[in-house]
Coordinates of C-alpha atoms in Angstrom, one line a residue:
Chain M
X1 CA -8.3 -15.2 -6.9
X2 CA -5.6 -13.6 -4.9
X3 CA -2.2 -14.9 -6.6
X4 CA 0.5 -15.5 -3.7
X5 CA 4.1 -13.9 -3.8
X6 CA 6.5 -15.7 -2.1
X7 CA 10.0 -15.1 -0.4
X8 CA 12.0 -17.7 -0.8
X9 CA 15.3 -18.3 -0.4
X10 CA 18.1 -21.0 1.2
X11 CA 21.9 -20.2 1.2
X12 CA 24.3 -22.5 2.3
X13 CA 27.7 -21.9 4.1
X14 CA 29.4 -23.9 1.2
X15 CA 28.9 -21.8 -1.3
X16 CA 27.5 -18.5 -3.0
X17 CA 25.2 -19.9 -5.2
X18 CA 22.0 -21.0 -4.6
X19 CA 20.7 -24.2 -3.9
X20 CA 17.4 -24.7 -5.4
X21 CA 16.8 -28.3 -3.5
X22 CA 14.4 -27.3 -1.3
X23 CA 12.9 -24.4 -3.5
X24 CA 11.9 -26.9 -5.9
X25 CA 10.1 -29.0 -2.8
X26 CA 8.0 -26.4 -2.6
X27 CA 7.0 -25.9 -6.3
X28 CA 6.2 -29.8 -6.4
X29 CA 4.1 -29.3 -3.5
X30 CA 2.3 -26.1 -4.8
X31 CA 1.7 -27.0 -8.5
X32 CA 1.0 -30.6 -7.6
X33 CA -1.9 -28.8 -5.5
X34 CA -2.9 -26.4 -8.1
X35 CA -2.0 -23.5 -6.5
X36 CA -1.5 -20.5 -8.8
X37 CA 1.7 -18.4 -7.4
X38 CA 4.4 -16.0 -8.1
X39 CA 7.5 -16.0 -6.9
X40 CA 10.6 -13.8 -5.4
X41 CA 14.0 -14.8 -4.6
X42 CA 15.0 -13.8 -1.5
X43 CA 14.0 -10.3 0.5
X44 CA 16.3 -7.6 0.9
X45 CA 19.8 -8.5 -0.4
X46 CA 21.4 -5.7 1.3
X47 CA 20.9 -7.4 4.4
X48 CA 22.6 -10.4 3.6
X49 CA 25.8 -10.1 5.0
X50 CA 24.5 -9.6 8.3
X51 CA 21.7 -12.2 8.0
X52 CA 23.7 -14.9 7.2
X53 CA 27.1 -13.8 8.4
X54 CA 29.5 -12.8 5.7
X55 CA 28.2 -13.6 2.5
X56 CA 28.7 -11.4 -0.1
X57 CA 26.8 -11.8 -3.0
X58 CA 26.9 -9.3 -5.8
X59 CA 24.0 -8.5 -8.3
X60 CA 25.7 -10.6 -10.7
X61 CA 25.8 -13.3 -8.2
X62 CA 22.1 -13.0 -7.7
X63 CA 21.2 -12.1 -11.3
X64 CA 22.5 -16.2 -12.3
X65 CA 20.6 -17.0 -9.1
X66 CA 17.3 -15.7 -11.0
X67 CA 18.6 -17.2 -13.9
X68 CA 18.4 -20.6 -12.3
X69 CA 15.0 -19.9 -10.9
X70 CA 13.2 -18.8 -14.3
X71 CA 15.0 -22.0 -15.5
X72 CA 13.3 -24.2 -12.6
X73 CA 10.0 -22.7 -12.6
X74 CA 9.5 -23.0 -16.8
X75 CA 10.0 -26.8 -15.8
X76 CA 6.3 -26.7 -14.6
X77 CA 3.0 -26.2 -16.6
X78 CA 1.8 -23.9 -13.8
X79 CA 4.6 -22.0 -13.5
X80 CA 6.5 -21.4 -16.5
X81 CA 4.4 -17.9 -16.8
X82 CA 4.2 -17.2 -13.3
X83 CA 5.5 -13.4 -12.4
X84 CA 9.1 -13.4 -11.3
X85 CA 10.0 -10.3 -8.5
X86 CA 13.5 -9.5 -7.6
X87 CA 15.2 -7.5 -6.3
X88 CA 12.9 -7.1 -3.1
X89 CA 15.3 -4.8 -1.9
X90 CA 14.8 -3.2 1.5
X91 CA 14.8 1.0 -1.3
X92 CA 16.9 2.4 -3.8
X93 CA 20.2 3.3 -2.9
X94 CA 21.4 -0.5 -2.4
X95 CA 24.6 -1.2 -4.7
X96 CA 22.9 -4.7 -5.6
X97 CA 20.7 -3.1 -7.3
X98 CA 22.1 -1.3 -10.9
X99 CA 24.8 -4.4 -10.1
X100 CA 21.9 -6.6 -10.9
X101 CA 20.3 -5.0 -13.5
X102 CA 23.7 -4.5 -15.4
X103 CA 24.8 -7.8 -14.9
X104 CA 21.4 -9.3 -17.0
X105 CA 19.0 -9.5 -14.1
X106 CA 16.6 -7.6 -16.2
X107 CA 16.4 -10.9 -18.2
X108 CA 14.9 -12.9 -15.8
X109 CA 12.4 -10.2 -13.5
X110 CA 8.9 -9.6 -14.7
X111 CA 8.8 -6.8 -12.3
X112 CA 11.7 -4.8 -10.2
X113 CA 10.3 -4.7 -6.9
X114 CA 11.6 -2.9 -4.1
X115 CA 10.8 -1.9 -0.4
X116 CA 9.8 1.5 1.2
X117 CA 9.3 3.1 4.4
X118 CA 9.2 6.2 5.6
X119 CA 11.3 5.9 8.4
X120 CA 12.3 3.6 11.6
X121 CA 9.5 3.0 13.5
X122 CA 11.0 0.1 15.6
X123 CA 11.3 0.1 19.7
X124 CA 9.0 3.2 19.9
X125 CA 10.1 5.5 17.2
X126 CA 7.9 8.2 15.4
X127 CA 5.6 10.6 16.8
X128 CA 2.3 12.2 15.5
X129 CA 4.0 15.0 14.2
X130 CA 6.0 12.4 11.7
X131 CA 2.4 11.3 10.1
X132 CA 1.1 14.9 9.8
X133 CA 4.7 16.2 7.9
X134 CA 4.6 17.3 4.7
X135 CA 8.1 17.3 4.5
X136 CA 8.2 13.2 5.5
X137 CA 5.7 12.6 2.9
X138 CA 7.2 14.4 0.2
X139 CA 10.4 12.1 0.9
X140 CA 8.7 9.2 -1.0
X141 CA 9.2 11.8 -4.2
X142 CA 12.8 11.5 -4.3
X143 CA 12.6 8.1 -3.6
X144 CA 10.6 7.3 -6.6
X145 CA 13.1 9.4 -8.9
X146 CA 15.6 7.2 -7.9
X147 CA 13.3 4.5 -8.6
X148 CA 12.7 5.5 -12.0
X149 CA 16.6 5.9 -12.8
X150 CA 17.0 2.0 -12.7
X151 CA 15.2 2.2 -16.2
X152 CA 13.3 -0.8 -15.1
X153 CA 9.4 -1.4 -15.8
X154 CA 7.3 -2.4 -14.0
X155 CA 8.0 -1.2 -10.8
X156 CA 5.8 -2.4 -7.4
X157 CA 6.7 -2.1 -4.4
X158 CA 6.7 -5.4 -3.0
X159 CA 6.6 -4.3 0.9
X160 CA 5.7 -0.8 1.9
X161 CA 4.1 0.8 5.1
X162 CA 4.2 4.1 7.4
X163 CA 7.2 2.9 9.4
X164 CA 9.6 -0.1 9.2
X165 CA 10.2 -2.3 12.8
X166 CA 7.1 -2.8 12.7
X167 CA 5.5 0.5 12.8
X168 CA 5.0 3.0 14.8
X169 CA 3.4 1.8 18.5
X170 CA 0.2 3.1 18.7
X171 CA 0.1 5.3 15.6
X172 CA 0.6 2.9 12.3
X173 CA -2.2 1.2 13.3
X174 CA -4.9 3.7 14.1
X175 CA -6.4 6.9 12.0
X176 CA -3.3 8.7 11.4
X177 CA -1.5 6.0 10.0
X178 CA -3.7 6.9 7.0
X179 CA -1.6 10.0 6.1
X180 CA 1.2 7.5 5.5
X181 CA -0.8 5.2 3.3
X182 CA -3.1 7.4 1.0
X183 CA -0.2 9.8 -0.3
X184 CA 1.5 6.8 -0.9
X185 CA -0.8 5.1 -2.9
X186 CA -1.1 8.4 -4.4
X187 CA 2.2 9.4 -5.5
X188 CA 3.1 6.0 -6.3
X189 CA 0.6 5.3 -8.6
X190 CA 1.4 8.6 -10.4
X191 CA 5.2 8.2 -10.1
X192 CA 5.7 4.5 -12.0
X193 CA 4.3 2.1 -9.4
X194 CA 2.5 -0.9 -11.1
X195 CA 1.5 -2.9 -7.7
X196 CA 1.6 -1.6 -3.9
X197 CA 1.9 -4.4 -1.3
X198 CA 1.0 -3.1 2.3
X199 CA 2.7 -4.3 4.8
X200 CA 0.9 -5.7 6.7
X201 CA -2.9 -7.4 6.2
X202 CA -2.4 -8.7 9.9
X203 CA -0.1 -10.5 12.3
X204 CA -0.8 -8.0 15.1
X205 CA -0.6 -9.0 18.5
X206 CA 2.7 -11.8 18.5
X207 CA 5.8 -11.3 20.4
X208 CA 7.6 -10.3 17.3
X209 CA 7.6 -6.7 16.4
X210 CA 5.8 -6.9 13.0
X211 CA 2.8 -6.2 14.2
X212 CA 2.1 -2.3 14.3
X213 CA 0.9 -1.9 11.2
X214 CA -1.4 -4.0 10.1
X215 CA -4.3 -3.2 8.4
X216 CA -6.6 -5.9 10.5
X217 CA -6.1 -6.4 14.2
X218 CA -5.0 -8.7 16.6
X219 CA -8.7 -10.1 16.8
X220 CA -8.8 -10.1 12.9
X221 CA -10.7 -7.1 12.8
X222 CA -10.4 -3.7 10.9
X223 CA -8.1 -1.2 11.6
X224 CA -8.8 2.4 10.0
X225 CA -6.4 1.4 7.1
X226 CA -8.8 -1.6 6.2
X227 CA -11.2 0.6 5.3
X228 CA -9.5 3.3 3.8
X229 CA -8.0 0.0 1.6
X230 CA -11.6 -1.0 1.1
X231 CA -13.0 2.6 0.1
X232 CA -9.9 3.1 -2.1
X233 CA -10.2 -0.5 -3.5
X234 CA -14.0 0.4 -4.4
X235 CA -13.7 3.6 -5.8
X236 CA -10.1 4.4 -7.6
X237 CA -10.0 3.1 -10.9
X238 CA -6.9 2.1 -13.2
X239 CA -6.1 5.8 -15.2
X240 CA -4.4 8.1 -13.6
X241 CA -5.1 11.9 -14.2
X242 CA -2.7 14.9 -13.1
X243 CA -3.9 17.5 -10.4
X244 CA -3.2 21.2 -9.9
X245 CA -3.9 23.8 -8.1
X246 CA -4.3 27.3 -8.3
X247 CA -2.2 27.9 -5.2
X248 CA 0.6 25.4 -4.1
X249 CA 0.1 23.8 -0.3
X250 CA 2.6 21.0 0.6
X251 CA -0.3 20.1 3.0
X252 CA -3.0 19.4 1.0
X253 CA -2.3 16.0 -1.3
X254 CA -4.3 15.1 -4.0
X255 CA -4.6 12.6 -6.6
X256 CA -7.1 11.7 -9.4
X257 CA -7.8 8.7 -11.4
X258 CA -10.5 7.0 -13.4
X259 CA -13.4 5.8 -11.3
X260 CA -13.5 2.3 -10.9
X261 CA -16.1 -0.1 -12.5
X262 CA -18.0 3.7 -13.7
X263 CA -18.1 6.4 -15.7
X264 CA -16.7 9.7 -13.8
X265 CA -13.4 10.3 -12.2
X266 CA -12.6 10.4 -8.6
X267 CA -10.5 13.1 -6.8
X268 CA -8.8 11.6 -3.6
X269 CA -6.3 12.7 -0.9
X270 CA -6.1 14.1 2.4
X271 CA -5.7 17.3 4.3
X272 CA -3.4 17.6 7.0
X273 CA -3.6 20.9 9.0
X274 CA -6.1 22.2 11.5
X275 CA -8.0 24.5 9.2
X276 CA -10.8 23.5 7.3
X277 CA -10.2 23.2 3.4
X278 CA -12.8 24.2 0.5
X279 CA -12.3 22.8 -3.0
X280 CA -14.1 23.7 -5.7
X281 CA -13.6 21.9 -9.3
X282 CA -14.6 24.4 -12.2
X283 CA -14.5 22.3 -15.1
X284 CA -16.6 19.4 -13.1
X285 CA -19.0 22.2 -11.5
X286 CA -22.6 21.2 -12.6
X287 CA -21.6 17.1 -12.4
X288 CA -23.3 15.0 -9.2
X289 CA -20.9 15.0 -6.4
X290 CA -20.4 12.3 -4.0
X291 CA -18.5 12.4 -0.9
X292 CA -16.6 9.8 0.9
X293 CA -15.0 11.2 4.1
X294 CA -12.9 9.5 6.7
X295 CA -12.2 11.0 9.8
X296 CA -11.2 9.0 13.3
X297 CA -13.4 7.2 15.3
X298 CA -13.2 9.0 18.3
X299 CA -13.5 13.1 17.6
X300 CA -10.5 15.1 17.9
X301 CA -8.2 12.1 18.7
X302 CA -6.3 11.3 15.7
X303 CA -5.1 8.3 17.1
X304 CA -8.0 6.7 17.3
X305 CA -8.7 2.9 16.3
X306 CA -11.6 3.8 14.9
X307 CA -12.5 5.3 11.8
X308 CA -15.8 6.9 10.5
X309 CA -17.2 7.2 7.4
X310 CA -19.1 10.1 6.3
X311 CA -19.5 10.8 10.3
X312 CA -21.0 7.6 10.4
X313 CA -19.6 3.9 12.4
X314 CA -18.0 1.6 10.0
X315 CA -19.3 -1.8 11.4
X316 CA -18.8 -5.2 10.0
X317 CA -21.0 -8.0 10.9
X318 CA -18.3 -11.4 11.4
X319 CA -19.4 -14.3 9.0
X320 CA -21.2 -11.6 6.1
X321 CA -19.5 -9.9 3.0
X322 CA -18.6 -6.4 3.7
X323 CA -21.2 -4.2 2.9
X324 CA -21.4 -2.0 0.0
X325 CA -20.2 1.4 0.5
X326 CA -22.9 4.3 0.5
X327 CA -21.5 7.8 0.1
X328 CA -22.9 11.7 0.4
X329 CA -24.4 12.8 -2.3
X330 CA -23.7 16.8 -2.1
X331 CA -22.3 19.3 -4.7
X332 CA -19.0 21.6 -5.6
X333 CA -17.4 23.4 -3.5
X334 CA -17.2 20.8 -1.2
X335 CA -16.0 21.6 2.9
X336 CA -13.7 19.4 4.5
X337 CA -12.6 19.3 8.0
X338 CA -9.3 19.4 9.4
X339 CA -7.2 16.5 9.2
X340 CA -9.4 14.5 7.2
X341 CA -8.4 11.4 4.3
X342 CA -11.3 11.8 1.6
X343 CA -12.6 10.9 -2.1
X344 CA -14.9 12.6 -4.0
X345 CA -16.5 11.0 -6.8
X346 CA -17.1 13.6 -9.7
X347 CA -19.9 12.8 -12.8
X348 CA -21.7 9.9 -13.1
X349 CA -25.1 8.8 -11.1
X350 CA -23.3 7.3 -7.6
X351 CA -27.0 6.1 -5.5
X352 CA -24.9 2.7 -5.6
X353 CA -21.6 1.5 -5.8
X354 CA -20.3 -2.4 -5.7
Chain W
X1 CA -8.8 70.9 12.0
X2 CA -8.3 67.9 12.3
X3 CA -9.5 65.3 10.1
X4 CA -10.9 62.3 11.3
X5 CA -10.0 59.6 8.8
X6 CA -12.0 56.5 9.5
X7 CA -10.3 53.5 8.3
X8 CA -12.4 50.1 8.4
X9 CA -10.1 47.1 8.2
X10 CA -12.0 44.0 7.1
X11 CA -10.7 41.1 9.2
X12 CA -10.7 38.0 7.1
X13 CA -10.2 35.5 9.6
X14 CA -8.4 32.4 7.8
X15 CA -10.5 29.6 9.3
X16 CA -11.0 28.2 6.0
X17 CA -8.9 27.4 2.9
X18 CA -10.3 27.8 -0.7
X19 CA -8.6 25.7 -3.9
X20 CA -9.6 26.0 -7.2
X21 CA -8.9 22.4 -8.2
X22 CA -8.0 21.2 -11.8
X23 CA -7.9 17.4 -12.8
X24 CA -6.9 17.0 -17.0
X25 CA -8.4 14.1 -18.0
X26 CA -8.0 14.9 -21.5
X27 CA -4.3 13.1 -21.4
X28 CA -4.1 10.6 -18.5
X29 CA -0.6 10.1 -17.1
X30 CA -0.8 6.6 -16.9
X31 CA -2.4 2.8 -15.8
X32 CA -1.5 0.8 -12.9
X33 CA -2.8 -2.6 -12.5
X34 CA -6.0 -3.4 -11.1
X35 CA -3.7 -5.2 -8.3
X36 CA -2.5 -1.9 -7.1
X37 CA -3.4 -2.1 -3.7
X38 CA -2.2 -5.0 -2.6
X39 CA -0.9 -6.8 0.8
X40 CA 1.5 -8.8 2.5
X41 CA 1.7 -11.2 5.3
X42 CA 5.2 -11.0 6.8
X43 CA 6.7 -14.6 6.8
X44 CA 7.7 -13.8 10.2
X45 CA 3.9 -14.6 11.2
X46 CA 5.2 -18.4 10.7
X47 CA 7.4 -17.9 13.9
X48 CA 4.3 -17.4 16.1
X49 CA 2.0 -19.7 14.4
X50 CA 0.8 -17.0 12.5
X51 CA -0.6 -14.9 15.3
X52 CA -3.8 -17.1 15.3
X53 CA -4.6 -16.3 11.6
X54 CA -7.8 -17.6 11.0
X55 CA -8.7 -17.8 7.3
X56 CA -12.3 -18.8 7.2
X57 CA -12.4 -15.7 9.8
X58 CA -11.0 -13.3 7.3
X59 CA -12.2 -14.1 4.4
X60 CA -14.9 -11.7 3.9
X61 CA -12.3 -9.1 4.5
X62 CA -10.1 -10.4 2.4
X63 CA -12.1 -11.0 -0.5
X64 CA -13.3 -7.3 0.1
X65 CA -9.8 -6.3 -1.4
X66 CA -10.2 -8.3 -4.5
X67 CA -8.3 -8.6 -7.2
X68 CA -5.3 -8.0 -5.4
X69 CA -1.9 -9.5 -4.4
X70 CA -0.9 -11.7 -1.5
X71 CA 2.6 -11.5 -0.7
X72 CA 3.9 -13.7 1.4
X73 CA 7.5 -12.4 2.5
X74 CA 9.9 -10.6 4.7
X75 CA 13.5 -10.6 6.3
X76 CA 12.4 -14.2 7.9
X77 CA 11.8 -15.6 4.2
X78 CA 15.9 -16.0 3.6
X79 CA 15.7 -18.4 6.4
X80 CA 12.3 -20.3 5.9
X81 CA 12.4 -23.9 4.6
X82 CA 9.4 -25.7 3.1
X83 CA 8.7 -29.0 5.1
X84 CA 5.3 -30.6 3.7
X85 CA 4.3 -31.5 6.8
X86 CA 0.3 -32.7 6.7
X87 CA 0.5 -31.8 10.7
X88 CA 1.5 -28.4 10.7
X89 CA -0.4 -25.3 8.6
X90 CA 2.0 -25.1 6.1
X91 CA -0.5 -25.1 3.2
X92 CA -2.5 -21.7 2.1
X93 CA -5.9 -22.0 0.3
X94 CA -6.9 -18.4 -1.1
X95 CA -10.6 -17.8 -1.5
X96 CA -11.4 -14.8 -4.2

């Protein structure tokens, strides 16, 4: 069952506190209709002096706000274990935050959940170049440090994607847009990071700019992120292993966990410059390989739409489950092209995978 | 006299680059949950009717990406309020 997150919060002009009238509306409504939820309080508390013009609320204001709504949501059967997120803050360098945690917050959050982007997308921003930059990706490191000094666990990150405004036009959406996603998920999960939440599954295709990124598109179809979601989704278990190398290259990014639902591990990452890369794991040499490549649709054109799968056409039939993925069964060292998002699967028997 | 001194130069062209690659599985660094990956829909989509979200469309994808997180949020949220109104899509029925 997917469990629902949801941001919610009213402010009046009379005062700083919150007003949980029409917050508990909504909670009569849900439990009365059996819907299993989570909850946040509020998004982004940084911006709230410009969003609602003036107030200041500190992190102790907000920390008795959360206060109130553990109390109100241990008032219902359904909810009284339901996962509370704050702060939802748009990263990690908002005052609120150690205000918050300092002032008790840490009482009342399950998880400390905060936002991340690369950069500003919005009204055209971001090139190519930006998705394709080692130096952009390795960015998200010192944001996680920062992360880690609130001394808070767990740690999601309850909104997160390439670029924020929406994404980049035309890139955070296609092939490319991988590069932004896959290191992420990456370095997140070996940095801290309990729970990713990409921004966004859809909502392409309105006259609000939220729409750039979504992972299905404005017909409700897949977008080259869906599948890298789905191939990631089907083959990168829960345990996370560390990766070296014998020589260091800020452009090749990998990561390496459990493989899921099966015995082996798989290696996963991506390759962003124009060579081709060879990689060769001694320790795993005489173990059956399998290959999942991802490379964009159209050849050459990084901003493609598309994506392809082991130089195949992704297709999805409307109406019918998603197929099961089939991968290429081949042996170390492995080639990769140039510019290519990839997992290999490493020791166990891989003719099927659910 | 002079002596010819032939020197070959082997060109090794760098069209490919080679990585010994280790992965120590002996001591894992961690778990994350098996929710990791998981999405939003930006309350903002409530503005435009949700952009013609159409659930029993979607949810084959969607249940694709299972077990995983729906969150339902954004800069819009702080001003959203909950009317149960049996007219209007305001209700959300997950299938998983």
């Amino acid at each position: 069952m997917l469990r629902n997150g949801t941001g919610w919060t009213e402010a009046t002009i009379h005062s700083s506190r919150w007003n949980s009238t029409n917050a508990k509306t909504l909670f009569d409504y849900a439990s009365s209709k059996g819907y299993e939820m989570d909850w946040e309080l509020g998004n982004e508390p940084i911006g709230f002096t410009g969003v609602f013009k003036g107030l200041n609320l500190t992190g102790a204001q907000i920390a008795q706000d959360y206060a109130d709504l553990k109390a109100l949501l241990q008032t219902y059967d359904l909810y009284k274990n339901s996962l509370i997120l704050g702060l939802s803050e748009s990263g990690v360098l908002s005052p609120v935050e150690p205000e918050f945690l300092n002032a008790g917050g840490t009482k009342y959050i399950s998880a400390l959940s905060t936002h991340h982007y690369y950069f500003d997308g919005g009204r055209g921003k971001g090139t190519l170049q930006d998705f394709l930059n080692a130096t952009i990706l390795d960015s998200f490191i010192l944001y996680m440090h920062r992360f880690q000094n609130f001394n808070f666990t767990p740690m999601w990150l309850g909104e997160t994607s390439s670029a924020s405004g929406g994404g980049a036009v035309n890139i955070s959406d296609r092939y490319a847009g991988g590069f932004l996603y896959l290191d992420k998920l990456g370095l997140a999960a070996l940095m801290g990071v309990d729970v990713f939440a990409r921004q966004a599954i859809c909502g392409a295709g309105g006259p609000y700019p939220f729409g750039n990124y979504t992972v299905l598109n404005k017909e409700l179809r897949p977008n080259p992120d869906y599948w890298l979601s789905f191939v990631y989704k089907k083959l990168v278990g829960t345990t996370v292993y560390n990766v070296t190398t014998d020589k260091d290259d800020r452009n090749l990014r990998l990561y390496a966990s459990s493989a899921r639902n099966q015995n082996g591990l798989v290696l996963y990452g991506q390759w962003i410059t124009n060579d081709s890369l060879v990689l060769d794991v001694p320790q795993l040499s005489n173990k059956q390989v399998t290959l999942y490549l991802l490379k964009e649709g159209e050849p050459g054109n990084l901003e493609s739409a598309t994506s392809r799968l082991n130089d195949q056409q992704i297709l999805w039939d409307t109406h019918l489950p998603v197929a099961n993925l089939r991968g290429n069964h081949t042996s170390l060292p492995i080639t990769l092209p140039p510019y290519s998002q990839f997992f290999i699967v490493l020791g166990s028997d891989q003719s099927k995978s659910k | 006299m002079l002596r010819f001194v032939i020197i070959i130069f082997l060109f090794e062209f760098a069209l490919s680059a080679n990585y010994k690659v280790y992965v120590n599985t002996s001591s894992p660094v961690r778990t994350v949950s098996d929710k990791f990956l998981s999405v939003t829909l930006d309350t903002g989509s409530s503005k435009t009717n949700f952009s013609g979200l159409n659930f029993s469309f979607i949810t084959p994808l969607a249940k694709a990406l299972s077990p995983a997180y729906l969150r339902f949020g954004g800069s819009d949220a702080d001003n959203l309020i909950f009317q149960e109104n049996l007219t209007l899509s305001n209700e959300f029925e997950f299938y998983g």
